[in-house]
XYZ file of C-alpha atoms in Angstrom:
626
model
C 1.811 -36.089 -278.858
C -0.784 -34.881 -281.575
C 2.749 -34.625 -283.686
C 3.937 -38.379 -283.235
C 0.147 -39.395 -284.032
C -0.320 -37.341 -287.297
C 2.954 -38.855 -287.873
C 1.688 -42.733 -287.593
C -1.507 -42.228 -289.210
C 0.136 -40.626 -292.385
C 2.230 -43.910 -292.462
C -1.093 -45.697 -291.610
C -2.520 -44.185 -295.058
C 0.280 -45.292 -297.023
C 0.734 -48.613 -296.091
C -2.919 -49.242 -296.501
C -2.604 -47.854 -300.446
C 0.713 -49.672 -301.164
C -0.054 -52.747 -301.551
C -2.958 -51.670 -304.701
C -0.086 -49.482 -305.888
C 2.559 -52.444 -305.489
C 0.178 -54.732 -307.684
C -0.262 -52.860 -310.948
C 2.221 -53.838 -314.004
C 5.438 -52.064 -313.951
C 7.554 -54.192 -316.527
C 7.181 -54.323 -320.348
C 5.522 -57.703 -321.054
C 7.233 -58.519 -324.661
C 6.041 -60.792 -326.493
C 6.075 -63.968 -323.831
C 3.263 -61.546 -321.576
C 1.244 -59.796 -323.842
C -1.588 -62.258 -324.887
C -1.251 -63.200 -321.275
C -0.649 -59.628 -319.343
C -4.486 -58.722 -318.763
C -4.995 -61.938 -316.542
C -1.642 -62.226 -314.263
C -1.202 -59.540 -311.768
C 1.726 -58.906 -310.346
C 0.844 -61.050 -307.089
C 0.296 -64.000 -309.108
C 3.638 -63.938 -311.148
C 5.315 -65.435 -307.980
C 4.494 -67.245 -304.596
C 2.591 -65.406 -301.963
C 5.626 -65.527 -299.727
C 7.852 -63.899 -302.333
C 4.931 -60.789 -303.240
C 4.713 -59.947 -299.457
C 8.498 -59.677 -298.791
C 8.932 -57.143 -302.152
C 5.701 -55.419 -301.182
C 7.135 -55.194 -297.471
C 10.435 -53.657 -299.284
C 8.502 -51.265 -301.229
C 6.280 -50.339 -298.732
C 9.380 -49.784 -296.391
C 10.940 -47.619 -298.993
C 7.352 -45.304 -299.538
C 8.015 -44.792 -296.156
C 11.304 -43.876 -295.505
C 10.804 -41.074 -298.372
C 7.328 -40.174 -296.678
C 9.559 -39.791 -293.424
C 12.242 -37.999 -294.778
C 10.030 -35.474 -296.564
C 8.335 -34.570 -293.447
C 11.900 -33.928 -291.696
C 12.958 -32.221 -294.398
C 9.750 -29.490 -295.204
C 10.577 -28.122 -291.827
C 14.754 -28.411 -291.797
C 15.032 -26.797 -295.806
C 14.250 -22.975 -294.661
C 17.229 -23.198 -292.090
C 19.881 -24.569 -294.589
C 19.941 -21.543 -296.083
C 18.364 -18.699 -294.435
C 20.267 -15.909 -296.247
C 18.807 -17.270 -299.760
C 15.495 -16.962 -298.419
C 14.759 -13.309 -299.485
C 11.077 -11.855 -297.649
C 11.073 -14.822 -295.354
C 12.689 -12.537 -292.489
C 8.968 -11.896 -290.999
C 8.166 -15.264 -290.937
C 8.592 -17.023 -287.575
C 11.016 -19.321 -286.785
C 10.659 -22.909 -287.960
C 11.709 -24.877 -285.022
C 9.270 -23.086 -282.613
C 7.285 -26.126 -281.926
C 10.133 -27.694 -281.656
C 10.926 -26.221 -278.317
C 7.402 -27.214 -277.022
C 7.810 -30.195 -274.746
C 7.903 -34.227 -276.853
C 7.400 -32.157 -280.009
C 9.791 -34.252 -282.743
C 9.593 -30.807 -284.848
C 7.019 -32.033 -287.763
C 3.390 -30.563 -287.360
C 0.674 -32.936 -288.237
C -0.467 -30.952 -291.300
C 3.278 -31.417 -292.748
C 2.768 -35.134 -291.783
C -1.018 -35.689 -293.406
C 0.091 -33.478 -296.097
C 2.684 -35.641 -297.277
C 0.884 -39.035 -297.338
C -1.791 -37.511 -299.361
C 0.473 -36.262 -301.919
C 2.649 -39.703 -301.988
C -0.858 -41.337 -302.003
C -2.952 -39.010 -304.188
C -1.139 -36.783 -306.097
C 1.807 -38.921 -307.169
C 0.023 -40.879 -310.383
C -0.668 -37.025 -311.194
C 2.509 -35.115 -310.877
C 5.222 -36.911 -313.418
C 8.565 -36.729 -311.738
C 6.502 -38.433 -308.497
C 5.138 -40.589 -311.318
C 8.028 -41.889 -312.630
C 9.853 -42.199 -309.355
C 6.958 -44.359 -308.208
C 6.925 -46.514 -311.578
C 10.861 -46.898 -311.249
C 10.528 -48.199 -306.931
C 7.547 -50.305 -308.311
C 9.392 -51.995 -311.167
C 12.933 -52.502 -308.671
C 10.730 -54.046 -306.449
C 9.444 -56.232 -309.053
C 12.968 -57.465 -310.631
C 14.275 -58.276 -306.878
C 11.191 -60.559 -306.616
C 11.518 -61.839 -309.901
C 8.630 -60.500 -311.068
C 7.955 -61.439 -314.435
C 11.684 -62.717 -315.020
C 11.812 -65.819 -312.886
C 8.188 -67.137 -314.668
C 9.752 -66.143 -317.812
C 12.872 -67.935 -317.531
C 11.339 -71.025 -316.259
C 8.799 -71.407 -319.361
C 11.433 -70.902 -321.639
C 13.103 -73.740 -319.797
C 10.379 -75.998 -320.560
C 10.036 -74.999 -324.371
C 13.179 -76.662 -324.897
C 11.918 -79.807 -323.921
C 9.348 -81.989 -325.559
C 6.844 -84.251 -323.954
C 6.717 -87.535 -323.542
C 3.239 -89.134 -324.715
C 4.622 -92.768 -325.970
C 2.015 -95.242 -324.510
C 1.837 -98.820 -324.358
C -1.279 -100.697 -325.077
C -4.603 -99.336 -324.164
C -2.772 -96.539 -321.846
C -4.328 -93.252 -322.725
C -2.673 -91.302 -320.142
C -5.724 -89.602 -318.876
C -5.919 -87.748 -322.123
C -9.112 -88.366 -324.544
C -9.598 -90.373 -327.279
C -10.595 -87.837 -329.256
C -7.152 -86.056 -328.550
C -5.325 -88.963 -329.751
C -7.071 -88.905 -333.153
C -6.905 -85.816 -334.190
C -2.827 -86.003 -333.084
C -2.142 -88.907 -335.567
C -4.072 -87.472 -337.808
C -2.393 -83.821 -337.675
C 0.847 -85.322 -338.085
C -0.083 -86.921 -341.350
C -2.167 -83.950 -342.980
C 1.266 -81.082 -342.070
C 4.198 -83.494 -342.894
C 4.500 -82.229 -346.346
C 3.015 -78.636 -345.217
C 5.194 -76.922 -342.592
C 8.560 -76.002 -342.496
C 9.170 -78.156 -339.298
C 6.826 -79.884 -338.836
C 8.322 -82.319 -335.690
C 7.764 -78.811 -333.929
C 4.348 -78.427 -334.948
C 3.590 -82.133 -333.259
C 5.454 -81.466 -330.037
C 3.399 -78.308 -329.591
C 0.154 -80.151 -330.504
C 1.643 -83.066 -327.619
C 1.955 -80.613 -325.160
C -1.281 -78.838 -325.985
C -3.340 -81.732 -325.274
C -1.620 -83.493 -322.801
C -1.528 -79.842 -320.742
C -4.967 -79.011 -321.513
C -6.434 -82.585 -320.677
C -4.364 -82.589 -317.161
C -4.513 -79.258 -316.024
C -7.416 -77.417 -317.350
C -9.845 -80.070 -317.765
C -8.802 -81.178 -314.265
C -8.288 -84.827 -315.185
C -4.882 -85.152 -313.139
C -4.974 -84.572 -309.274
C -2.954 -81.468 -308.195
C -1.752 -79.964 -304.918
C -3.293 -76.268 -303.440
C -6.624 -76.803 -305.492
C -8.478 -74.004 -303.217
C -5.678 -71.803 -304.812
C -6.529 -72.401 -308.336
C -9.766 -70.284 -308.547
C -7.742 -67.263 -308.836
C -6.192 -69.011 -312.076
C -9.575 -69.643 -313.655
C -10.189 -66.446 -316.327
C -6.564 -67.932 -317.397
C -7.575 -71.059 -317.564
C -11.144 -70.536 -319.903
C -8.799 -68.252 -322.066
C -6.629 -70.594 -323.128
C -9.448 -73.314 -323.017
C -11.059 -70.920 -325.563
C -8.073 -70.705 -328.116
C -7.748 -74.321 -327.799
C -11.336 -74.939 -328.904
C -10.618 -72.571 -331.717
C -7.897 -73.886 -332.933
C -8.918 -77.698 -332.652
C -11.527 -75.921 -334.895
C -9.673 -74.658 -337.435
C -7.172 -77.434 -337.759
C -10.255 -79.896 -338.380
C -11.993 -77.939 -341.019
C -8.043 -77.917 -342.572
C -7.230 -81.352 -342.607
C -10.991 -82.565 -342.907
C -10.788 -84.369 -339.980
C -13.533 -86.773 -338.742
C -14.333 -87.965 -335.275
C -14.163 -91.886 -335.541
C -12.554 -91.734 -338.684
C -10.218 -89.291 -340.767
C -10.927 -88.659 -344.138
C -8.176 -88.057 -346.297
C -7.064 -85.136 -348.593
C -6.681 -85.979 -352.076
C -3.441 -85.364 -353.441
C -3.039 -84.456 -357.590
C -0.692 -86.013 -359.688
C 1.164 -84.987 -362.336
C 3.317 -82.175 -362.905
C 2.210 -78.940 -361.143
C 0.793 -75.950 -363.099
C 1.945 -72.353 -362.743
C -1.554 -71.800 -360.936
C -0.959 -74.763 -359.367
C 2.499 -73.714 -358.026
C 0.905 -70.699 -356.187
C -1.779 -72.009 -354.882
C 0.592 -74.565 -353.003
C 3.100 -71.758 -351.642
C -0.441 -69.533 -350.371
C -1.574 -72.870 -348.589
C 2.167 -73.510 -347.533
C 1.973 -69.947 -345.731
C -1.271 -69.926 -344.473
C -0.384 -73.209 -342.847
C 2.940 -71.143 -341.285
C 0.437 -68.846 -339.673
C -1.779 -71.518 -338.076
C 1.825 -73.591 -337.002
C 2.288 -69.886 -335.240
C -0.715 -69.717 -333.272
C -0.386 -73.193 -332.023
C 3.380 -72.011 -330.913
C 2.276 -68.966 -329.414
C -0.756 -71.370 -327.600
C 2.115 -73.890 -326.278
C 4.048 -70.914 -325.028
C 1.098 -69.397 -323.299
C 0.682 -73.392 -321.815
C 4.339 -73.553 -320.803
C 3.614 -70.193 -318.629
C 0.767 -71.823 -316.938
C 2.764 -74.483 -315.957
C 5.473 -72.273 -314.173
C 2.838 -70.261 -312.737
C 1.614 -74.066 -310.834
C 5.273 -74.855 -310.280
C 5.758 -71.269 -308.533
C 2.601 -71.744 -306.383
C 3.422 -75.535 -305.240
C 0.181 -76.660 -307.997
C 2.358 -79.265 -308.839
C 5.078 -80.490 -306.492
C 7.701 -83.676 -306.404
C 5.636 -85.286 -303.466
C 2.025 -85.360 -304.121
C -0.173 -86.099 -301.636
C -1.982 -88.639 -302.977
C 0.740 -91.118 -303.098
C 1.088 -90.771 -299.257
C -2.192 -90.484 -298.290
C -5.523 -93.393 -300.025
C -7.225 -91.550 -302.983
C -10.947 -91.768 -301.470
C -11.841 -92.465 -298.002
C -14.419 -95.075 -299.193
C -11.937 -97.468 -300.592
C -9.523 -97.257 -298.471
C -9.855 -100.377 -296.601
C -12.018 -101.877 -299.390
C -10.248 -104.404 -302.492
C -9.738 -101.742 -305.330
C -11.570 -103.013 -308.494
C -10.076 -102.899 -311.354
C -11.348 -99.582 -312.770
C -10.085 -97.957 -309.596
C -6.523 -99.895 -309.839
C -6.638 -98.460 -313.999
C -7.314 -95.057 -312.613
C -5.243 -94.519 -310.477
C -2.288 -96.665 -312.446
C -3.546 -93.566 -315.506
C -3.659 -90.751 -312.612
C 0.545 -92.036 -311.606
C 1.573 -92.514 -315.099
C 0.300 -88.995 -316.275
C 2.000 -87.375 -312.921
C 5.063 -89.052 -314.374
C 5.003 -87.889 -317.516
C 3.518 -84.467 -316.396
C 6.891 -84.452 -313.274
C 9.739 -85.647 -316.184
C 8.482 -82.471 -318.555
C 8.615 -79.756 -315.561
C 11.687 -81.502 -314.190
C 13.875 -78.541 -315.339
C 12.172 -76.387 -313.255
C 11.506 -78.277 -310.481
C 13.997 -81.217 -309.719
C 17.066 -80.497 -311.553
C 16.321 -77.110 -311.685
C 17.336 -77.006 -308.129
C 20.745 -77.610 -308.482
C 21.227 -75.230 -311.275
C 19.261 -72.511 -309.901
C 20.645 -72.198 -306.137
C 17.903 -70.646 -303.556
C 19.264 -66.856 -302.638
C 19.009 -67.285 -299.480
C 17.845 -63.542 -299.556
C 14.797 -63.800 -296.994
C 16.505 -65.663 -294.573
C 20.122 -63.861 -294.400
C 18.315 -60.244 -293.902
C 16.286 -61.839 -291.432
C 18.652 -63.407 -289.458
C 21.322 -60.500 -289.553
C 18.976 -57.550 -288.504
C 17.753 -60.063 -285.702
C 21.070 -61.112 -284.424
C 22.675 -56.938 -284.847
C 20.149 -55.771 -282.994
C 20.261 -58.542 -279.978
C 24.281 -58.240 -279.547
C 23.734 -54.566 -280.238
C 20.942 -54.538 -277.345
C 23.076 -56.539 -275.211
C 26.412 -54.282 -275.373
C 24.531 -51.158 -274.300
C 23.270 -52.944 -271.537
C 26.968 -53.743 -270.436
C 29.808 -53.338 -272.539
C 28.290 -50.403 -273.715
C 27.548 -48.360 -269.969
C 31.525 -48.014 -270.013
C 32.102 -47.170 -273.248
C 29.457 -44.262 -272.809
C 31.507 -43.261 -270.247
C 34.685 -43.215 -271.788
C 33.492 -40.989 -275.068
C 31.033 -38.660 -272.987
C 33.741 -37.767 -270.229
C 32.116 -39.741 -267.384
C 28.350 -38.158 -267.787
C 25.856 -40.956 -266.979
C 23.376 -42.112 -269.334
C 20.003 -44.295 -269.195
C 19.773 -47.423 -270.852
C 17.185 -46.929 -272.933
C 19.283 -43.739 -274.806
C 22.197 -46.238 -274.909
C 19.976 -48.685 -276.753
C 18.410 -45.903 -278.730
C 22.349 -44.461 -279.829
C 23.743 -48.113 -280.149
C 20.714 -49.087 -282.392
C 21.026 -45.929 -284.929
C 24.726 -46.714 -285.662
C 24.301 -50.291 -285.957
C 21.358 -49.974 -288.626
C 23.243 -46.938 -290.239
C 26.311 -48.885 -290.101
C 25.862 -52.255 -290.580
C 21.988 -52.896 -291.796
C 21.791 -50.245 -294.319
C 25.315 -51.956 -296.120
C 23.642 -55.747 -295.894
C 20.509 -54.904 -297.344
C 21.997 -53.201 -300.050
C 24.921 -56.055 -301.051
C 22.265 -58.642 -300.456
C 19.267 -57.038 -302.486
C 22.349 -56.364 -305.515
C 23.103 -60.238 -305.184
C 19.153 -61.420 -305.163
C 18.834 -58.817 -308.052
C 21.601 -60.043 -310.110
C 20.515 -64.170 -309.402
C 16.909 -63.478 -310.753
C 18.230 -61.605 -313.621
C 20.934 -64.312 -314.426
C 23.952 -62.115 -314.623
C 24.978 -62.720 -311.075
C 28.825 -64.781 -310.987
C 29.067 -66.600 -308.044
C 32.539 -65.337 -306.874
C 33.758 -69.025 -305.455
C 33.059 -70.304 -308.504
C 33.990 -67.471 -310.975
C 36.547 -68.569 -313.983
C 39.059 -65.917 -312.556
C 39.111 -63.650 -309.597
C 38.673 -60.680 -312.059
C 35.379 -61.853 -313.353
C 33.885 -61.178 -309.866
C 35.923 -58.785 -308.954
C 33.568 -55.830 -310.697
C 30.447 -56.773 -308.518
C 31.888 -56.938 -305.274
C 33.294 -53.116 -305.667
C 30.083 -52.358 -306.941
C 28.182 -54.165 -304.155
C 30.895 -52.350 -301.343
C 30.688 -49.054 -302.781
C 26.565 -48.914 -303.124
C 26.325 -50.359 -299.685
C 28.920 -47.491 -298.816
C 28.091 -44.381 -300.254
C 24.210 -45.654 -299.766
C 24.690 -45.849 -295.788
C 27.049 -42.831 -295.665
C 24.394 -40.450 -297.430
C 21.761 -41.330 -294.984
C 23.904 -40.673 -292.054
C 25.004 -37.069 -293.812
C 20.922 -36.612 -293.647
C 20.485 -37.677 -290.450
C 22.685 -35.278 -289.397
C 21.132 -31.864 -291.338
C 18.177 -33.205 -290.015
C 19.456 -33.155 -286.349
C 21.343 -29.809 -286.297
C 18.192 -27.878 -287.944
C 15.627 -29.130 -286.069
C 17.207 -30.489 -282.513
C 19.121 -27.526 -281.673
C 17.528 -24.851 -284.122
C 20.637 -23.959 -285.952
C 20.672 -22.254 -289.273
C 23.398 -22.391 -291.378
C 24.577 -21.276 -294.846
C 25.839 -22.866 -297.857
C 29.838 -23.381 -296.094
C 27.819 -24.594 -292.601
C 25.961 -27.282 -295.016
C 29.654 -28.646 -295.447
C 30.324 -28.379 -292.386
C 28.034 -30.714 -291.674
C 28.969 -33.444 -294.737
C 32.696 -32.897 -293.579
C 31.713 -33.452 -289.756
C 29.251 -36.539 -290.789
C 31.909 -37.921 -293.051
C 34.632 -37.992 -291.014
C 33.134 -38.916 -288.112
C 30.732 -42.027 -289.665
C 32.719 -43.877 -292.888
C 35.398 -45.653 -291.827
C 32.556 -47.152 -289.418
C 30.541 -47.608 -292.254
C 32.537 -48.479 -294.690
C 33.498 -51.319 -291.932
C 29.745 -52.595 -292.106
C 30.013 -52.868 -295.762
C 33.027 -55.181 -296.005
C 30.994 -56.952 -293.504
C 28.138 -57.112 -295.916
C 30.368 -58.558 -298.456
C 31.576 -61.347 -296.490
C 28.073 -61.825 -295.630
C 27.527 -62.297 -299.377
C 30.724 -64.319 -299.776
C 29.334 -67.042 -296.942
C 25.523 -67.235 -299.138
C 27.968 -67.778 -302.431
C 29.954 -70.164 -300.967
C 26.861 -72.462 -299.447
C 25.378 -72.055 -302.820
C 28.837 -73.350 -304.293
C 29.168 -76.104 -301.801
C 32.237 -74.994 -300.661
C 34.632 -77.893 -299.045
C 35.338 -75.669 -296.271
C 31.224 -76.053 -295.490
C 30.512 -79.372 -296.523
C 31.648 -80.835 -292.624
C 29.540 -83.720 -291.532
C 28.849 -81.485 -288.372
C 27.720 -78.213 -289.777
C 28.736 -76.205 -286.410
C 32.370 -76.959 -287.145
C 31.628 -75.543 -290.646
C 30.001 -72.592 -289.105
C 32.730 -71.945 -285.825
C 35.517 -71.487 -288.835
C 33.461 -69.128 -291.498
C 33.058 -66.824 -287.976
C 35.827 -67.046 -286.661
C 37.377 -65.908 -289.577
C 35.128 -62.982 -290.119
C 35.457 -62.406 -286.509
C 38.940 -61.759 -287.039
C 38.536 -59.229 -289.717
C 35.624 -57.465 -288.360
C 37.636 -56.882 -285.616
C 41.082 -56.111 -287.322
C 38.112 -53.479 -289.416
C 37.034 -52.322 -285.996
C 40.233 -51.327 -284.365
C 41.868 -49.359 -287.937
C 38.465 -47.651 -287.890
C 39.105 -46.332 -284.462
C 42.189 -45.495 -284.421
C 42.475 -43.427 -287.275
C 39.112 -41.528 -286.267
C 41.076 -41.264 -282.818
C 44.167 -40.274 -284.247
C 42.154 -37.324 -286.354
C 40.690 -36.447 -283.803
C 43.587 -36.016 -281.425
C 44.900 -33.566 -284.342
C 41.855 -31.410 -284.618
C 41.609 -31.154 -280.815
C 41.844 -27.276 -279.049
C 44.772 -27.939 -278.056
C 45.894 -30.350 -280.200
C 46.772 -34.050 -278.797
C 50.104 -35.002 -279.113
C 49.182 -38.542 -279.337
C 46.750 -40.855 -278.347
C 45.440 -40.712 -274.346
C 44.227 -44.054 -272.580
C 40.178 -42.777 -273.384
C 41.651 -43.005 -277.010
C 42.711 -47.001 -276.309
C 39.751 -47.800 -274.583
C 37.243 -46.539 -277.158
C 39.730 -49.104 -279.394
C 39.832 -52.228 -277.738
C 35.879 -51.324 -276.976
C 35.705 -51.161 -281.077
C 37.556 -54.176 -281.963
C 35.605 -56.413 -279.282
C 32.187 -54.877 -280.398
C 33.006 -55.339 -284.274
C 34.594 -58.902 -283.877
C 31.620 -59.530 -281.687
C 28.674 -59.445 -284.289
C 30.851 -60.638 -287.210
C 31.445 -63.986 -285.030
C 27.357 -64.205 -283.941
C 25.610 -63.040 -287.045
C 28.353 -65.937 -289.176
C 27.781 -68.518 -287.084
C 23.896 -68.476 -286.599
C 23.232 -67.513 -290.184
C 25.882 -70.465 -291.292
C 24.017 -72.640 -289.001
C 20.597 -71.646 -290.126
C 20.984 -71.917 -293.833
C 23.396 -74.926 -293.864
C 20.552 -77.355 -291.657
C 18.152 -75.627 -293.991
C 19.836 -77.172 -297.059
C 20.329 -80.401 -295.546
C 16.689 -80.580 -294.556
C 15.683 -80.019 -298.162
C 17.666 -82.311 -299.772
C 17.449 -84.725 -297.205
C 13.674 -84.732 -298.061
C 13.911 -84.793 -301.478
C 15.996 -87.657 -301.828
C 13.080 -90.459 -301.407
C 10.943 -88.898 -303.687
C 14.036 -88.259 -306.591
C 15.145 -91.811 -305.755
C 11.966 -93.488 -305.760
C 11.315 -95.911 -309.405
C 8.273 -94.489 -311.605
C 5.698 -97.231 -311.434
């Protein structure tokens, strides 16, 4: 008992230093991050939702090493005993073992390792840089920095809107709108492009005025504090550089006062005086580009964290309690007409990223096909060793009974070796390759050979991933469980025996994880064959197809493991016996019978999901800017 809880705890200690771990920088922030990289943690690169599932995934995989190392300190001196020379006085490793519910680590292996994963990792730099490379795949499958990235480079090819009518200032002060028409006059004969230089000065006031002056209503304002030493930063430069750009152009509040221009030919002096200005203007048209970038990445970060959203609230809800009921004046009617035309303005520039954006970047889908898939394998899995499975037992054990709960146990360990291992694998390589932008959706590739490279790469990772940890699962089992020691030809034994025995079954749950992938591509295609008015009929023929092929996957696995093993028998088999057929038909049934379930729900969930978004979008999209 003292084992299993020296066990937990170690995994106790680890998950309560991940997360501090999980949150340091672990990507190279170029030259879009660096003025930026001192002020934007990790967990504020992408929505809270998103930085929990990758820390859950790289807290997961801290402690499937953490476990694995503990197995493995105690099952290493019995792989090869013979190599081992002046060991022969030691005693035997798998003596606590034999002590009743010992699991064959002892809690000083157990505390031992956490503290070294924990403490001595940052230290030590193979551990180091093992970390640092976990950390930074954990990163890229959240999108962490890419998907901010990508979306701010989105909006720098767009310009902002800031044509008014009339007295409309837009929320923005008049001060603002000065010193704009005034810029533009003073750098049309000084920069190189000089349309750029205004757009950025646009943006930099209308963002500045909106968003960090707080003059336009946003969504989540109790989740803005943790934006604020961003905020004053590039409040700061602005102030600087409003600065700068008024000593250059001698600009006065209330009225500009012009520069004088010379006339005549130029001199020689004259000449180079003009091309120093010319470039020392370049480097102040730089710093207001590199501000406007910086400006752009605020805005994704408020479009990642729902800051800004298509439906605000206060067009559903009144702006103040004490007017509600009350006849607006008409400074409250001119606010709020500034407050709605400045959320128009501010919703057409982010569009990109948040209206159309959506139908050019397709949700993953990552979060809830995991989710769904381990849920629904492990309840048919649960439910066929209840039933199903009681027979089956009986057929490959010879008739000796068994308990439920070490069916459930056996069932659950082949279905996660064999079928969750492969999905998480395909589907983190398809979530990977979406936020980097190289993914091909395969339904809508130009020609089958385009995506033809992924999906081998995606079946043979899932493969040889799954297959590796069953090969260690079983070294693990004959060391320790029944305190065998074996040299370098009983080591491939064991791979042989593992690998015979396990891939076909595995390499069954990773054409499963494929097709898995193949149903996400095709909702995010919009695929005819799911587009039915009633999305069950969609779903019923994506699984029954699967089911189909699962279970034509099911019954070739089987019989060719039955088959070898007939061979290999003492005596050998001449052919197959009817324990051989029933373990088949029970293989087909069982394979066909979680491709079918895990298809249908997981069509059904993410197909209503899709309608329910767009279905709720469509009002706001639709509705006429006032």
């Amino acid at each position: 008992m003292s084992e299993i809880a020296a066990l937990f705890f170690g995994a106790t200690i680890i998950v309560f230093f991940s997360y501090e771990r999980f949150n340091r920088a672990s990507y190279d922030a170029g030259s879009r991050l660096e003025r930026l990289i001192t002020m934007l943690s990790p967990d504020k690169l992408r929505a809270r939702r998103v930085v929990l599932q990758a820390w859950c995934l790289y807290t997961t995989a801290l402690l499937l090493i953490y476990v694995l190392s503990c197995a493995y300190v105690e099952v290493l001196p019995e792989i090869d005993r013979t190599q081992l020379a002046g060991a022969s006085n030691l005693p035997d490793s798998s003596d606590e073992s034999k002590q009743s519910g010992s699991i064959g680590i002892p809690p000083g292996v157990s505390l031992g390792v956490a503290l070294i994963l924990v403490g001595l990792a940052p230290s030590v730099p193979i551990l180091k840089r093992f970390e640092n490379w976990l950390r930074q795949t954990a990163h890229r499958l959240a999108g962490i920095p890419t998907r901010v990235l990508s979306n701010s480079e989105e909006l720098r090819t767009n310009a902002i809107d800031l044509k008014v009518e009339g007295d409309e200032k837009l929320l923005i002060p008049s001060g603002y709108w000065e010193r704009r028409e005034h810029y533009k006059k003073a750098t049309s004969d000084q920069l190189t492009a000089p349309s750029d230089f205004a757009n950025d000065i646009d943006l930099i006031f209308a963002v500045t005025a909106w968003l960090i002056d707080r003059r336009l209503k946003l969504s989540n304002v109790d989740m803005r504090e943790k934006f604020q030493l961003l905020e004053d930063e590039l409040r700061n430069r602005k102030d600087v550089m409003i600065l700068e750009l008024d000593e250059r152009t001698n600009f006065v509040l209330g009225g500009a006062v012009s520069t004088q221009t010379s006339s005549g030919p130029a001199t020689a002096d004259e000449t180079a005086t003009e091309e120093l200005k010319r470039r020392s203007w370049e480097r102040v048209a730089s710093d207001v580009n590199n501000l406007a970038d910086d400006l752009c990445v605020l805005l994704a970060l408020y479009v990642e964290h729902g800051f800004i959203q298509i439906d605000p609230v206060d067009q559903v809800e009144p702006r103040s309690k004490g007017i509600a009921r009350a006849v607006p004046t008409t400074a409250v009617r001119q606010s709020a007409r500034q407050q709605d035309l400045a959320r128009a303005r501010l919703l057409g520039f982010v569009w990109p990223i948040l209206g159309d954006g959506l139908n050019k970047i397709q949700p993953s889908n990552t979060t809830p096909a995991l989710f769904w898939s381990t849920i629904l394998i492990f309840i048919v899995t649960l439910v066929w060793s209840y039933w199903p499975g009681l027979y089956e037992m009986e057929l490959r054990w010879m008739g000796v009974p068994s308990t439920g709960y070490q069916r459930a146990g056996d069932y659950l360990v082949v279905a996660f070796n064999g079928f969750m291992i492969p999905m998480l694998i395909a589907v983190a390589l398809r979530d990977a390759g979406l936020q980097s932008k190289t993914w091909i959706n395969i339904w809508r590739a130009p020609h089958w050979t385009a995506s033809l490279p992924q999906i081998l790469m995606m079946l043979a990772l899932a493969w040889f991933s799954a297959i590796f940890i069953v090969i260690a699962i079983n070294f693990w089992n004959v060391a320790i469980t029944q305190n065998q020691g074996f040299d370098r030809n009983g080591s491939f034994d064991v791979v042989r025996t593992a690998f015979e025995a396990d891939a076909l079954f595995i390499l069954r749950g990773s054409i499963f994880a494929v097709l898995v992938v193949l149903l996400l591509d095709g909702i995010s295609a919009q695929l005819p064959s799911l587009q039915k008015q009633k999305t069950w009929r969609s779903s019923l023929l994506w699984a029954s197809r699967v089911a189909v092929i699962m279970g034509a996957l099911g019954f070739c696995a089987r019989t060719i493991r039955s088959i070898v093993a007939a061979r290999v028998a003492e005596p050998p088999r001449p052919g197959l016996d009817a324990i051989d057929f029933g373990l088949i038909f029970y293989s087909t049934v069982y394979s066909a019978l979680i491709g079918f379930v895990v298809v249908f729900f997981l069509s059904e969930v993410l197909l209503n999901q899709r309608q329910g978004k767009r279905y709720s979008l469509i009002p706001n999209i639709t509705k006429p800017a006032e």
